[in-house]
Amino acid sequence: METRTKILFIVNPISGTSDKQHIIDLIPRYLEDSRFEYTITQTDHRGQAAELTDQAVRNGMDIVVAVGGDGTINEVARSLIHTNTALGIIPCGSGNGLARHLYIPMDADGALKVLSECHIEQLDYGVIDEVPFFCTCGVGFDAFISDRFSKAGRRGLLTYIENTLKEGLKYKPDTYEITIDGERQIYKAFLIACANASQYGNNVYIAPHASMSDGLMDVTLMEPFTVLEAPQIAIQLFNKTIENNSHIRTFRCRHLHIKRSSPGVIHFDGDPKEADVELDVQLVPKGIRMVVNTQQQPYIPPLLRTFTELYHGMNEEISHLGADIRADFLEHQRRFRTINKELLQKLRKK
C-alpha cells in the first residue's frame, strides 16, 4: 500500500477578501482518501499559523497549505524554510503575489487541482534585515505605501490604489548608497525593489524576469520621474516592460548592501517594518519547498486579469454605498463579465 501524502490546511477565516467555508467544502472533492491524509484547522489569533506550522513540521507533515491572504501565506512560509515540509497555497488575498508567480489559480477549484497534482520544487527565498521574504522586499515608495496600507481601516486592491494615487505625488525620493559584489554606487531613487519573484501582486511586475530557482535576486532601482511620466510607468508595470523605461536600472546579485540618509520603513512581501540606516539583503538558494503549477497557462494580458479580479472582488468594497450606486455598479459588472467572457474565449483559441 502506498504511503499517503500528509497535508495540514491552515485556514485564516478573517484574512483576505473572501469566505473560506466554500474552500473547506471543496477539499474532499480533490484530495482522494487513497492518496492523501489531511487535517483542517482554523486560526483565531495572530501568530497561530506559525505555531501550527512548526508543529506540523515536527509531526512530519508533507505539505502545509495556507488558506488566506498574503500575511497568512508568508507566516506559514517563514516557518517552513530549511525543512522537508512543502508550502501549498489556496490564495484568498488582495495581492497574491507569490501564488501568481507560481501560477496557482486564483479560484479555489483550480488551486486545489494544482495541490492534488502535488508537484513540489525546491525554491529560493530572500532575507532583509534578518527577516525572510519570498516575493519582494525594498525601500522607498513601495515600503512607504506598505506602511500606509497597513494602517488603513479597509483592505483590498481599491484601498491600495487609493493610497498609491494619494501619496505618490507627495513622496520625496531619497539618496541611496548601494554595494553589489564590492562595487559601490550612489543613486537618487524613488524605490529600490529586491525581487525573488516577478511581482508585488495584482499582476504588478516589478521584476518581470525574476526566477525563484536561479539563485539570484533581480534588483530594480527606479529613479525619480515626473507626473507626466507616471502613467507610462504604471502601464509598463502591468505589461511586463518596466525594464524598458529610461528611469529604471536593473541588477542581478546574491547580496546587496543599502545605505540611506536616515532610518525609516522597509517592506518584506508588503509587510512594513522600521529599520536602520544600513540594510543587508541576501538571497538563500533552494531554501524552501513549494507546491507549484506545472501546467501551461493560457496567455491573458495582465491588465485584463487585474481588472477582471478587481471587478470580482469589489462587491465588498461598495457594500457601504447607497442602493442606487450599487445597482449601477452591478449592471456595469454584468456587462463587463459578458465582454470579458467573449474575449477570453477568443484568447484561448489562439
mmCIF file of C-alpha atoms in Angstrom:
data_model
loop_
_atom_site.group_PDB
_atom_site.id
_atom_site.type_symbol
_atom_site.label_atom_id
_atom_site.label_comp_id
_atom_site.label_asym_id
_atom_site.label_seq_id
_atom_site.Cartn_x
_atom_site.Cartn_y
_atom_site.Cartn_z
ATOM 1 C CA MET A 1 0.000 0.000 0.000
ATOM 2 C CA GLU A 2 1.347 3.418 -0.998
ATOM 3 C CA THR A 3 2.100 5.956 1.699
ATOM 4 C CA ARG A 4 -0.449 8.746 1.673
ATOM 5 C CA THR A 5 0.661 12.374 1.429
ATOM 6 C CA LYS A 6 0.015 14.099 4.758
ATOM 7 C CA ILE A 7 -1.377 17.630 4.480
ATOM 8 C CA LEU A 8 -2.331 20.247 7.034
ATOM 9 C CA PHE A 9 -4.646 23.042 5.907
ATOM 10 C CA ILE A 10 -4.269 26.228 7.953
ATOM 11 C CA VAL A 11 -7.302 28.423 7.353
ATOM 12 C CA ASN A 12 -7.386 32.034 8.492
ATOM 13 C CA PRO A 13 -11.154 32.735 8.498
ATOM 14 C CA ILE A 14 -10.792 36.520 8.644
ATOM 15 C CA SER A 15 -7.810 37.156 6.365
ATOM 16 C CA GLY A 16 -8.006 38.007 2.708
ATOM 17 C CA THR A 17 -11.109 39.030 0.824
ATOM 18 C CA SER A 18 -13.411 36.002 0.706
ATOM 19 C CA ASP A 19 -15.249 33.483 2.867
ATOM 20 C CA LYS A 20 -13.280 30.252 3.381
ATOM 21 C CA GLN A 21 -16.054 27.751 4.115
ATOM 22 C CA HIS A 22 -16.687 27.033 0.441
ATOM 23 C CA ILE A 23 -12.980 26.149 0.095
ATOM 24 C CA ILE A 24 -13.175 23.753 3.041
ATOM 25 C CA ASP A 25 -16.231 22.121 1.455
ATOM 26 C CA LEU A 26 -14.330 21.589 -1.820
ATOM 27 C CA ILE A 27 -11.296 19.815 -0.333
ATOM 28 C CA PRO A 28 -12.751 16.255 -0.308
ATOM 29 C CA ARG A 29 -13.617 16.605 -3.998
ATOM 30 C CA TYR A 30 -9.938 16.965 -4.984
ATOM 31 C CA LEU A 31 -8.000 15.005 -2.350
ATOM 32 C CA GLU A 32 -8.779 11.305 -2.619
ATOM 33 C CA ASP A 33 -8.558 9.293 0.604
ATOM 34 C CA SER A 34 -6.405 6.712 -1.162
ATOM 35 C CA ARG A 35 -3.685 9.294 -1.883
ATOM 36 C CA PHE A 36 -3.997 11.940 0.823
ATOM 37 C CA GLU A 37 -4.402 12.175 4.566
ATOM 38 C CA TYR A 38 -5.363 15.693 5.572
ATOM 39 C CA THR A 39 -6.340 17.795 8.563
ATOM 40 C CA ILE A 40 -8.056 21.187 8.525
ATOM 41 C CA THR A 41 -7.545 23.727 11.273
ATOM 42 C CA GLN A 42 -8.530 27.385 11.629
ATOM 43 C CA THR A 43 -6.577 30.159 13.317
ATOM 44 C CA ASP A 44 -8.050 32.547 15.844
ATOM 45 C CA HIS A 45 -5.126 34.798 16.748
ATOM 46 C CA ARG A 46 -2.077 36.415 15.180
ATOM 47 C CA GLY A 47 0.967 34.161 15.082
ATOM 48 C CA GLN A 48 -1.018 30.936 15.401
ATOM 49 C CA ALA A 49 -0.342 29.964 11.777
ATOM 50 C CA ALA A 50 3.385 29.889 12.570
ATOM 51 C CA GLU A 51 2.791 27.824 15.711
ATOM 52 C CA LEU A 52 0.658 25.304 13.818
ATOM 53 C CA THR A 53 3.238 25.093 11.033
ATOM 54 C CA ASP A 54 6.070 24.446 13.482
ATOM 55 C CA GLN A 55 4.039 21.614 14.991
ATOM 56 C CA ALA A 56 3.252 20.214 11.523
ATOM 57 C CA VAL A 57 6.964 20.092 10.697
ATOM 58 C CA ARG A 58 7.665 18.234 13.935
ATOM 59 C CA ASN A 59 4.847 15.802 13.095
ATOM 60 C CA GLY A 60 6.372 15.056 9.692
ATOM 61 C CA MET A 61 3.638 16.611 7.535
ATOM 62 C CA ASP A 62 4.475 16.582 3.837
ATOM 63 C CA ILE A 63 2.650 19.817 2.970
ATOM 64 C CA VAL A 64 1.201 22.732 4.929
ATOM 65 C CA VAL A 65 -1.398 24.624 2.916
ATOM 66 C CA ALA A 66 -2.015 28.282 3.749
ATOM 67 C CA VAL A 67 -5.629 29.255 3.062
ATOM 68 C CA GLY A 68 -5.843 33.009 3.421
ATOM 69 C CA GLY A 69 -4.292 36.294 2.450
ATOM 70 C CA ASP A 70 -0.683 37.208 1.850
ATOM 71 C CA GLY A 71 0.010 37.612 5.564
ATOM 72 C CA THR A 72 -1.110 34.070 6.349
ATOM 73 C CA ILE A 73 0.887 32.639 3.440
ATOM 74 C CA ASN A 74 4.060 34.450 4.492
ATOM 75 C CA GLU A 75 3.645 33.455 8.139
ATOM 76 C CA VAL A 76 3.401 29.790 7.170
ATOM 77 C CA ALA A 77 6.245 30.052 4.646
ATOM 78 C CA ARG A 78 8.659 31.580 7.170
ATOM 79 C CA SER A 79 8.154 28.542 9.392
ATOM 80 C CA LEU A 80 8.911 26.142 6.526
ATOM 81 C CA ILE A 81 12.322 27.373 5.402
ATOM 82 C CA HIS A 82 15.003 24.655 5.552
ATOM 83 C CA THR A 83 12.504 21.903 6.384
ATOM 84 C CA ASN A 84 11.267 18.888 4.434
ATOM 85 C CA THR A 85 7.679 20.166 4.572
ATOM 86 C CA ALA A 86 6.404 21.995 1.491
ATOM 87 C CA LEU A 87 4.218 25.078 1.254
ATOM 88 C CA GLY A 88 0.885 24.833 -0.549
ATOM 89 C CA ILE A 89 -1.278 27.860 -1.313
ATOM 90 C CA ILE A 90 -5.008 28.467 -1.692
ATOM 91 C CA PRO A 91 -4.910 32.229 -2.408
ATOM 92 C CA CYS A 92 -7.592 34.389 -0.801
ATOM 93 C CA GLY A 93 -5.768 37.717 -0.524
ATOM 94 C CA SER A 94 -5.916 41.026 -2.318
ATOM 95 C CA GLY A 95 -2.428 40.762 -3.852
ATOM 96 C CA ASN A 96 -1.491 37.072 -4.057
ATOM 97 C CA GLY A 97 1.950 37.820 -5.491
ATOM 98 C CA LEU A 98 3.561 34.500 -4.555
ATOM 99 C CA ALA A 99 0.614 32.442 -5.802
ATOM 100 C CA ARG A 100 0.535 34.332 -9.095
ATOM 101 C CA HIS A 101 4.267 33.840 -9.650
ATOM 102 C CA LEU A 102 3.854 30.087 -9.075
ATOM 103 C CA TYR A 103 0.855 30.064 -11.477
ATOM 104 C CA ILE A 104 -1.503 28.970 -8.707
ATOM 105 C CA PRO A 105 -5.047 29.713 -9.955
ATOM 106 C CA MET A 106 -6.967 32.398 -8.103
ATOM 107 C CA ASP A 107 -10.082 30.214 -7.817
ATOM 108 C CA ALA A 108 -10.322 27.501 -5.159
ATOM 109 C CA ASP A 109 -11.106 24.703 -7.635
ATOM 110 C CA GLY A 110 -8.028 25.473 -9.705
ATOM 111 C CA ALA A 111 -5.754 25.844 -6.683
ATOM 112 C CA LEU A 112 -6.947 22.536 -5.194
ATOM 113 C CA LYS A 113 -6.415 20.792 -8.521
ATOM 114 C CA VAL A 114 -2.785 22.006 -8.534
ATOM 115 C CA LEU A 115 -2.411 20.809 -4.942
ATOM 116 C CA SER A 116 -3.768 17.371 -5.871
ATOM 117 C CA GLU A 117 -1.098 17.023 -8.557
ATOM 118 C CA CYS A 118 1.453 17.545 -5.780
ATOM 119 C CA HIS A 119 4.390 18.813 -7.859
ATOM 120 C CA ILE A 120 6.963 20.153 -5.375
ATOM 121 C CA GLU A 121 10.076 22.170 -6.175
ATOM 122 C CA GLN A 122 12.958 23.433 -4.043
ATOM 123 C CA LEU A 123 12.968 27.231 -4.421
ATOM 124 C CA ASP A 124 14.892 30.317 -3.273
ATOM 125 C CA TYR A 125 13.915 32.881 -0.671
ATOM 126 C CA GLY A 126 15.385 36.202 0.443
ATOM 127 C CA VAL A 127 16.297 37.883 3.711
ATOM 128 C CA ILE A 128 16.211 41.609 4.532
ATOM 129 C CA ASP A 129 17.211 42.922 7.954
ATOM 130 C CA GLU A 130 17.162 39.274 9.160
ATOM 131 C CA VAL A 131 13.517 38.772 8.044
ATOM 132 C CA PRO A 132 12.739 36.172 5.321
ATOM 133 C CA PHE A 133 10.749 37.222 2.243
ATOM 134 C CA PHE A 134 9.555 35.242 -0.750
ATOM 135 C CA CYS A 135 8.412 37.695 -3.450
ATOM 136 C CA THR A 136 9.883 41.153 -2.956
ATOM 137 C CA CYS A 137 11.338 43.475 -0.370
ATOM 138 C CA GLY A 138 12.547 47.021 -0.625
ATOM 139 C CA VAL A 139 12.958 50.593 0.446
ATOM 140 C CA GLY A 140 11.465 53.813 -0.831
ATOM 141 C CA PHE A 141 7.972 54.394 -2.143
ATOM 142 C CA ASP A 142 6.760 50.782 -2.085
ATOM 143 C CA ALA A 143 7.765 50.480 1.593
ATOM 144 C CA PHE A 144 6.125 53.843 2.314
ATOM 145 C CA ILE A 145 2.849 52.667 0.709
ATOM 146 C CA SER A 146 3.014 49.314 2.522
ATOM 147 C CA ASP A 147 3.163 51.240 5.787
ATOM 148 C CA ARG A 148 0.179 53.420 4.820
ATOM 149 C CA PHE A 149 -1.787 50.379 3.637
ATOM 150 C CA SER A 150 -1.166 48.505 6.900
ATOM 151 C CA LYS A 151 -2.715 51.403 8.832
ATOM 152 C CA ALA A 152 -5.770 51.781 6.585
ATOM 153 C CA GLY A 153 -9.142 50.800 8.019
ATOM 154 C CA ARG A 154 -10.131 48.909 4.876
ATOM 155 C CA ARG A 155 -8.173 46.322 2.912
ATOM 156 C CA GLY A 156 -8.291 45.284 -0.727
ATOM 157 C CA LEU A 157 -6.959 46.446 -4.081
ATOM 158 C CA LEU A 158 -9.028 49.635 -4.136
ATOM 159 C CA THR A 159 -7.542 50.795 -0.830
ATOM 160 C CA TYR A 160 -4.043 50.102 -2.151
ATOM 161 C CA ILE A 161 -4.715 52.056 -5.353
ATOM 162 C CA GLU A 162 -6.232 54.912 -3.364
ATOM 163 C CA ASN A 163 -3.165 55.171 -1.120
ATOM 164 C CA THR A 164 -0.800 54.971 -4.089
ATOM 165 C CA LEU A 165 -2.535 57.734 -6.026
ATOM 166 C CA LYS A 166 -2.980 59.957 -2.996
ATOM 167 C CA GLU A 167 0.597 59.698 -1.719
ATOM 168 C CA GLY A 168 2.529 59.204 -4.969
ATOM 169 C CA LEU A 169 2.745 62.850 -5.978
ATOM 170 C CA LYS A 170 3.842 63.935 -2.488
ATOM 171 C CA TYR A 171 6.562 61.345 -1.958
ATOM 172 C CA LYS A 172 10.145 62.656 -1.906
ATOM 173 C CA PRO A 173 12.830 60.305 -3.316
ATOM 174 C CA ASP A 174 15.841 59.512 -1.120
ATOM 175 C CA THR A 175 19.551 59.110 -1.874
ATOM 176 C CA TYR A 176 20.952 55.588 -1.515
ATOM 177 C CA GLU A 177 24.427 54.136 -1.500
ATOM 178 C CA ILE A 178 24.242 50.564 -2.758
ATOM 179 C CA THR A 179 27.032 47.999 -2.813
ATOM 180 C CA ILE A 180 26.834 44.948 -5.074
ATOM 181 C CA ASP A 181 29.714 42.471 -5.162
ATOM 182 C CA GLY A 182 32.036 45.078 -3.665
ATOM 183 C CA GLU A 183 31.119 47.785 -6.182
ATOM 184 C CA ARG A 184 29.594 50.899 -4.611
ATOM 185 C CA GLN A 185 27.275 53.350 -6.401
ATOM 186 C CA ILE A 186 25.176 56.305 -5.237
ATOM 187 C CA TYR A 187 21.692 56.892 -6.668
ATOM 188 C CA LYS A 188 18.738 59.117 -6.005
ATOM 189 C CA ALA A 189 15.807 56.716 -6.184
ATOM 190 C CA PHE A 190 12.042 56.603 -5.939
ATOM 191 C CA LEU A 191 12.339 52.988 -4.807
ATOM 192 C CA ILE A 192 14.687 50.019 -4.722
ATOM 193 C CA ALA A 193 12.966 46.651 -5.055
ATOM 194 C CA CYS A 194 14.771 43.352 -4.452
ATOM 195 C CA ALA A 195 12.841 40.572 -6.142
ATOM 196 C CA ASN A 196 12.969 36.830 -5.675
ATOM 197 C CA ALA A 197 9.705 36.528 -7.627
ATOM 198 C CA SER A 198 8.486 38.650 -10.502
ATOM 199 C CA GLN A 199 5.725 40.762 -8.978
ATOM 200 C CA TYR A 200 4.385 42.586 -5.945
ATOM 201 C CA GLY A 201 0.923 41.089 -6.500
ATOM 202 C CA ASN A 202 -2.140 42.072 -8.547
ATOM 203 C CA ASN A 203 -0.035 41.414 -11.673
ATOM 204 C CA VAL A 204 2.247 44.389 -10.970
ATOM 205 C CA TYR A 205 5.565 43.129 -12.383
ATOM 206 C CA ILE A 206 8.441 44.987 -10.763
ATOM 207 C CA ALA A 207 10.971 42.348 -11.965
ATOM 208 C CA PRO A 208 9.421 40.545 -14.960
ATOM 209 C CA HIS A 209 12.320 38.123 -15.469
ATOM 210 C CA ALA A 210 12.865 37.142 -11.833
ATOM 211 C CA SER A 211 13.083 33.442 -11.081
ATOM 212 C CA MET A 212 12.726 31.644 -7.761
ATOM 213 C CA SER A 213 15.155 28.934 -8.817
ATOM 214 C CA ASP A 214 18.184 30.748 -10.257
ATOM 215 C CA GLY A 215 19.957 31.643 -7.001
ATOM 216 C CA LEU A 216 19.888 35.397 -7.736
ATOM 217 C CA MET A 217 17.831 38.446 -6.818
ATOM 218 C CA ASP A 218 16.601 40.817 -9.501
ATOM 219 C CA VAL A 219 17.093 44.357 -8.191
ATOM 220 C CA THR A 220 15.011 47.147 -9.738
ATOM 221 C CA LEU A 221 16.026 50.729 -8.986
ATOM 222 C CA MET A 222 13.506 53.340 -10.085
ATOM 223 C CA GLU A 223 14.918 56.849 -10.436
ATOM 224 C CA PRO A 224 12.739 59.960 -9.908
ATOM 225 C CA PHE A 225 10.241 60.764 -12.663
ATOM 226 C CA THR A 226 7.718 63.485 -13.476
ATOM 227 C CA VAL A 227 3.948 63.464 -13.049
ATOM 228 C CA LEU A 228 3.528 63.202 -16.814
ATOM 229 C CA GLU A 229 5.699 60.071 -16.912
ATOM 230 C CA ALA A 230 3.781 58.274 -14.145
ATOM 231 C CA PRO A 231 1.008 56.754 -16.344
ATOM 232 C CA GLN A 232 3.566 55.186 -18.687
ATOM 233 C CA ILE A 233 5.417 53.647 -15.742
ATOM 234 C CA ALA A 234 2.141 52.256 -14.381
ATOM 235 C CA ILE A 235 1.303 50.627 -17.709
ATOM 236 C CA GLN A 236 4.787 49.140 -18.010
ATOM 237 C CA LEU A 237 4.486 47.628 -14.530
ATOM 238 C CA PHE A 238 1.379 45.772 -15.675
ATOM 239 C CA ASN A 239 2.547 44.666 -19.126
ATOM 240 C CA LYS A 240 5.982 43.408 -18.031
ATOM 241 C CA THR A 241 8.013 46.083 -19.842
ATOM 242 C CA ILE A 242 9.156 48.215 -16.883
ATOM 243 C CA GLU A 243 12.809 47.355 -17.638
ATOM 244 C CA ASN A 244 12.486 49.295 -20.903
ATOM 245 C CA ASN A 245 11.834 52.559 -19.059
ATOM 246 C CA SER A 246 14.695 55.074 -19.038
ATOM 247 C CA HIS A 247 14.223 55.665 -15.291
ATOM 248 C CA ILE A 248 14.861 52.011 -14.452
ATOM 249 C CA ARG A 249 18.187 50.421 -13.589
ATOM 250 C CA THR A 250 18.398 46.667 -13.014
ATOM 251 C CA PHE A 251 20.974 44.431 -11.335
ATOM 252 C CA ARG A 252 21.230 40.739 -10.505
ATOM 253 C CA CYS A 253 23.080 39.596 -7.418
ATOM 254 C CA ARG A 254 23.155 37.281 -4.414
ATOM 255 C CA HIS A 255 23.872 40.027 -1.872
ATOM 256 C CA LEU A 256 23.077 43.737 -1.697
ATOM 257 C CA HIS A 257 24.012 46.351 0.901
ATOM 258 C CA ILE A 258 21.927 49.530 1.091
ATOM 259 C CA LYS A 259 22.821 52.694 2.981
ATOM 260 C CA ARG A 260 20.334 55.582 3.121
ATOM 261 C CA SER A 261 20.254 59.054 4.629
ATOM 262 C CA SER A 262 18.160 58.162 7.695
ATOM 263 C CA PRO A 263 16.331 55.255 9.349
ATOM 264 C CA GLY A 264 12.862 54.502 8.034
ATOM 265 C CA VAL A 265 10.400 51.922 6.875
ATOM 266 C CA ILE A 266 11.236 48.892 4.731
ATOM 267 C CA HIS A 267 8.880 46.203 3.478
ATOM 268 C CA PHE A 268 9.103 42.446 3.044
ATOM 269 C CA ASP A 269 6.302 40.986 0.912
ATOM 270 C CA GLY A 270 4.230 44.051 1.648
ATOM 271 C CA ASP A 271 4.685 43.950 5.438
ATOM 272 C CA PRO A 272 6.263 47.194 6.736
ATOM 273 C CA LYS A 273 8.953 47.465 9.394
ATOM 274 C CA GLU A 274 11.063 50.288 10.791
ATOM 275 C CA ALA A 275 14.745 49.676 10.090
ATOM 276 C CA ASP A 276 18.143 51.314 10.455
ATOM 277 C CA VAL A 277 20.177 53.393 8.002
ATOM 278 C CA GLU A 278 22.104 50.379 6.682
ATOM 279 C CA LEU A 279 20.457 47.233 5.353
ATOM 280 C CA ASP A 280 21.649 43.863 4.131
ATOM 281 C CA VAL A 281 19.598 41.928 1.586
ATOM 282 C CA GLN A 282 20.625 38.456 0.505
ATOM 283 C CA LEU A 283 19.222 35.502 -1.403
ATOM 284 C CA VAL A 284 19.193 31.982 0.040
ATOM 285 C CA PRO A 285 19.185 29.374 -2.757
ATOM 286 C CA LYS A 286 16.914 26.315 -2.618
ATOM 287 C CA GLY A 287 15.820 27.060 0.954
ATOM 288 C CA ILE A 288 12.116 26.219 0.819
ATOM 289 C CA ARG A 289 9.912 23.576 -0.801
ATOM 290 C CA MET A 290 6.714 24.737 -2.530
ATOM 291 C CA VAL A 291 3.860 23.189 -4.481
ATOM 292 C CA VAL A 292 3.887 24.740 -7.961
ATOM 293 C CA ASN A 293 1.734 24.590 -11.069
ATOM 294 C CA THR A 294 3.483 22.898 -13.984
ATOM 295 C CA GLN A 295 0.597 23.228 -16.442
ATOM 296 C CA GLN A 296 0.994 25.903 -19.112
ATOM 297 C CA GLN A 297 -1.439 28.758 -18.593
ATOM 298 C CA PRO A 298 -3.385 30.432 -21.421
ATOM 299 C CA TYR A 299 -1.955 33.894 -22.007
ATOM 300 C CA ILE A 300 -4.271 36.591 -20.689
ATOM 301 C CA PRO A 301 -2.979 40.175 -20.769
ATOM 302 C CA PRO A 302 -2.015 41.262 -17.222
ATOM 303 C CA LEU A 303 -4.224 44.365 -17.288
ATOM 304 C CA LEU A 304 -7.230 42.263 -18.286
ATOM 305 C CA ARG A 305 -6.520 39.762 -15.499
ATOM 306 C CA THR A 306 -6.179 42.530 -12.956
ATOM 307 C CA PHE A 307 -9.381 44.333 -13.886
ATOM 308 C CA THR A 308 -11.254 41.033 -14.057
ATOM 309 C CA GLU A 309 -10.205 40.201 -10.498
ATOM 310 C CA LEU A 310 -10.876 43.772 -9.402
ATOM 311 C CA TYR A 311 -14.471 43.543 -10.598
ATOM 312 C CA HIS A 312 -14.941 40.166 -8.955
ATOM 313 C CA GLY A 313 -13.658 41.473 -5.628
ATOM 314 C CA MET A 314 -15.321 44.871 -5.490
ATOM 315 C CA ASN A 315 -18.716 43.813 -4.133
ATOM 316 C CA GLU A 316 -17.431 44.044 -0.552
ATOM 317 C CA GLU A 317 -15.803 47.407 -1.287
ATOM 318 C CA ILE A 318 -19.125 49.007 -2.391
ATOM 319 C CA SER A 319 -21.314 47.427 0.287
ATOM 320 C CA HIS A 320 -21.315 50.635 2.327
ATOM 321 C CA LEU A 321 -22.588 52.764 -0.585
ATOM 322 C CA GLY A 322 -26.184 53.609 -1.477
ATOM 323 C CA ALA A 323 -28.513 51.167 -3.219
ATOM 324 C CA ASP A 324 -28.620 53.218 -6.434
ATOM 325 C CA ILE A 325 -24.817 53.246 -6.733
ATOM 326 C CA ARG A 326 -24.625 49.515 -6.034
ATOM 327 C CA ALA A 327 -27.252 48.831 -8.690
ATOM 328 C CA ASP A 328 -25.318 50.849 -11.281
ATOM 329 C CA PHE A 329 -22.100 49.059 -10.393
ATOM 330 C CA LEU A 330 -23.683 45.597 -10.622
ATOM 331 C CA GLU A 331 -25.068 46.430 -14.072
ATOM 332 C CA HIS A 332 -21.610 47.538 -15.251
ATOM 333 C CA GLN A 333 -20.151 44.386 -13.699
ATOM 334 C CA ARG A 334 -22.640 42.215 -15.609
ATOM 335 C CA ARG A 335 -21.727 43.895 -18.916
ATOM 336 C CA PHE A 336 -18.019 43.597 -18.162
ATOM 337 C CA ARG A 337 -18.303 39.882 -17.453
ATOM 338 C CA THR A 338 -20.104 39.312 -20.756
ATOM 339 C CA ILE A 339 -17.451 41.161 -22.748
ATOM 340 C CA ASN A 340 -14.654 39.558 -20.740
ATOM 341 C CA LYS A 341 -16.020 36.040 -21.316
ATOM 342 C CA GLU A 342 -16.115 36.595 -25.070
ATOM 343 C CA LEU A 343 -12.570 37.994 -25.095
ATOM 344 C CA LEU A 344 -11.176 35.122 -23.018
ATOM 345 C CA GLN A 345 -12.754 32.605 -25.371
ATOM 346 C CA LYS A 346 -11.020 34.303 -28.321
ATOM 347 C CA LEU A 347 -7.669 34.389 -26.490
ATOM 348 C CA ARG A 348 -7.834 30.687 -25.626
ATOM 349 C CA LYS A 349 -8.454 29.786 -29.277
ATOM 350 C CA LYS A 350 -5.213 31.477 -30.343
#
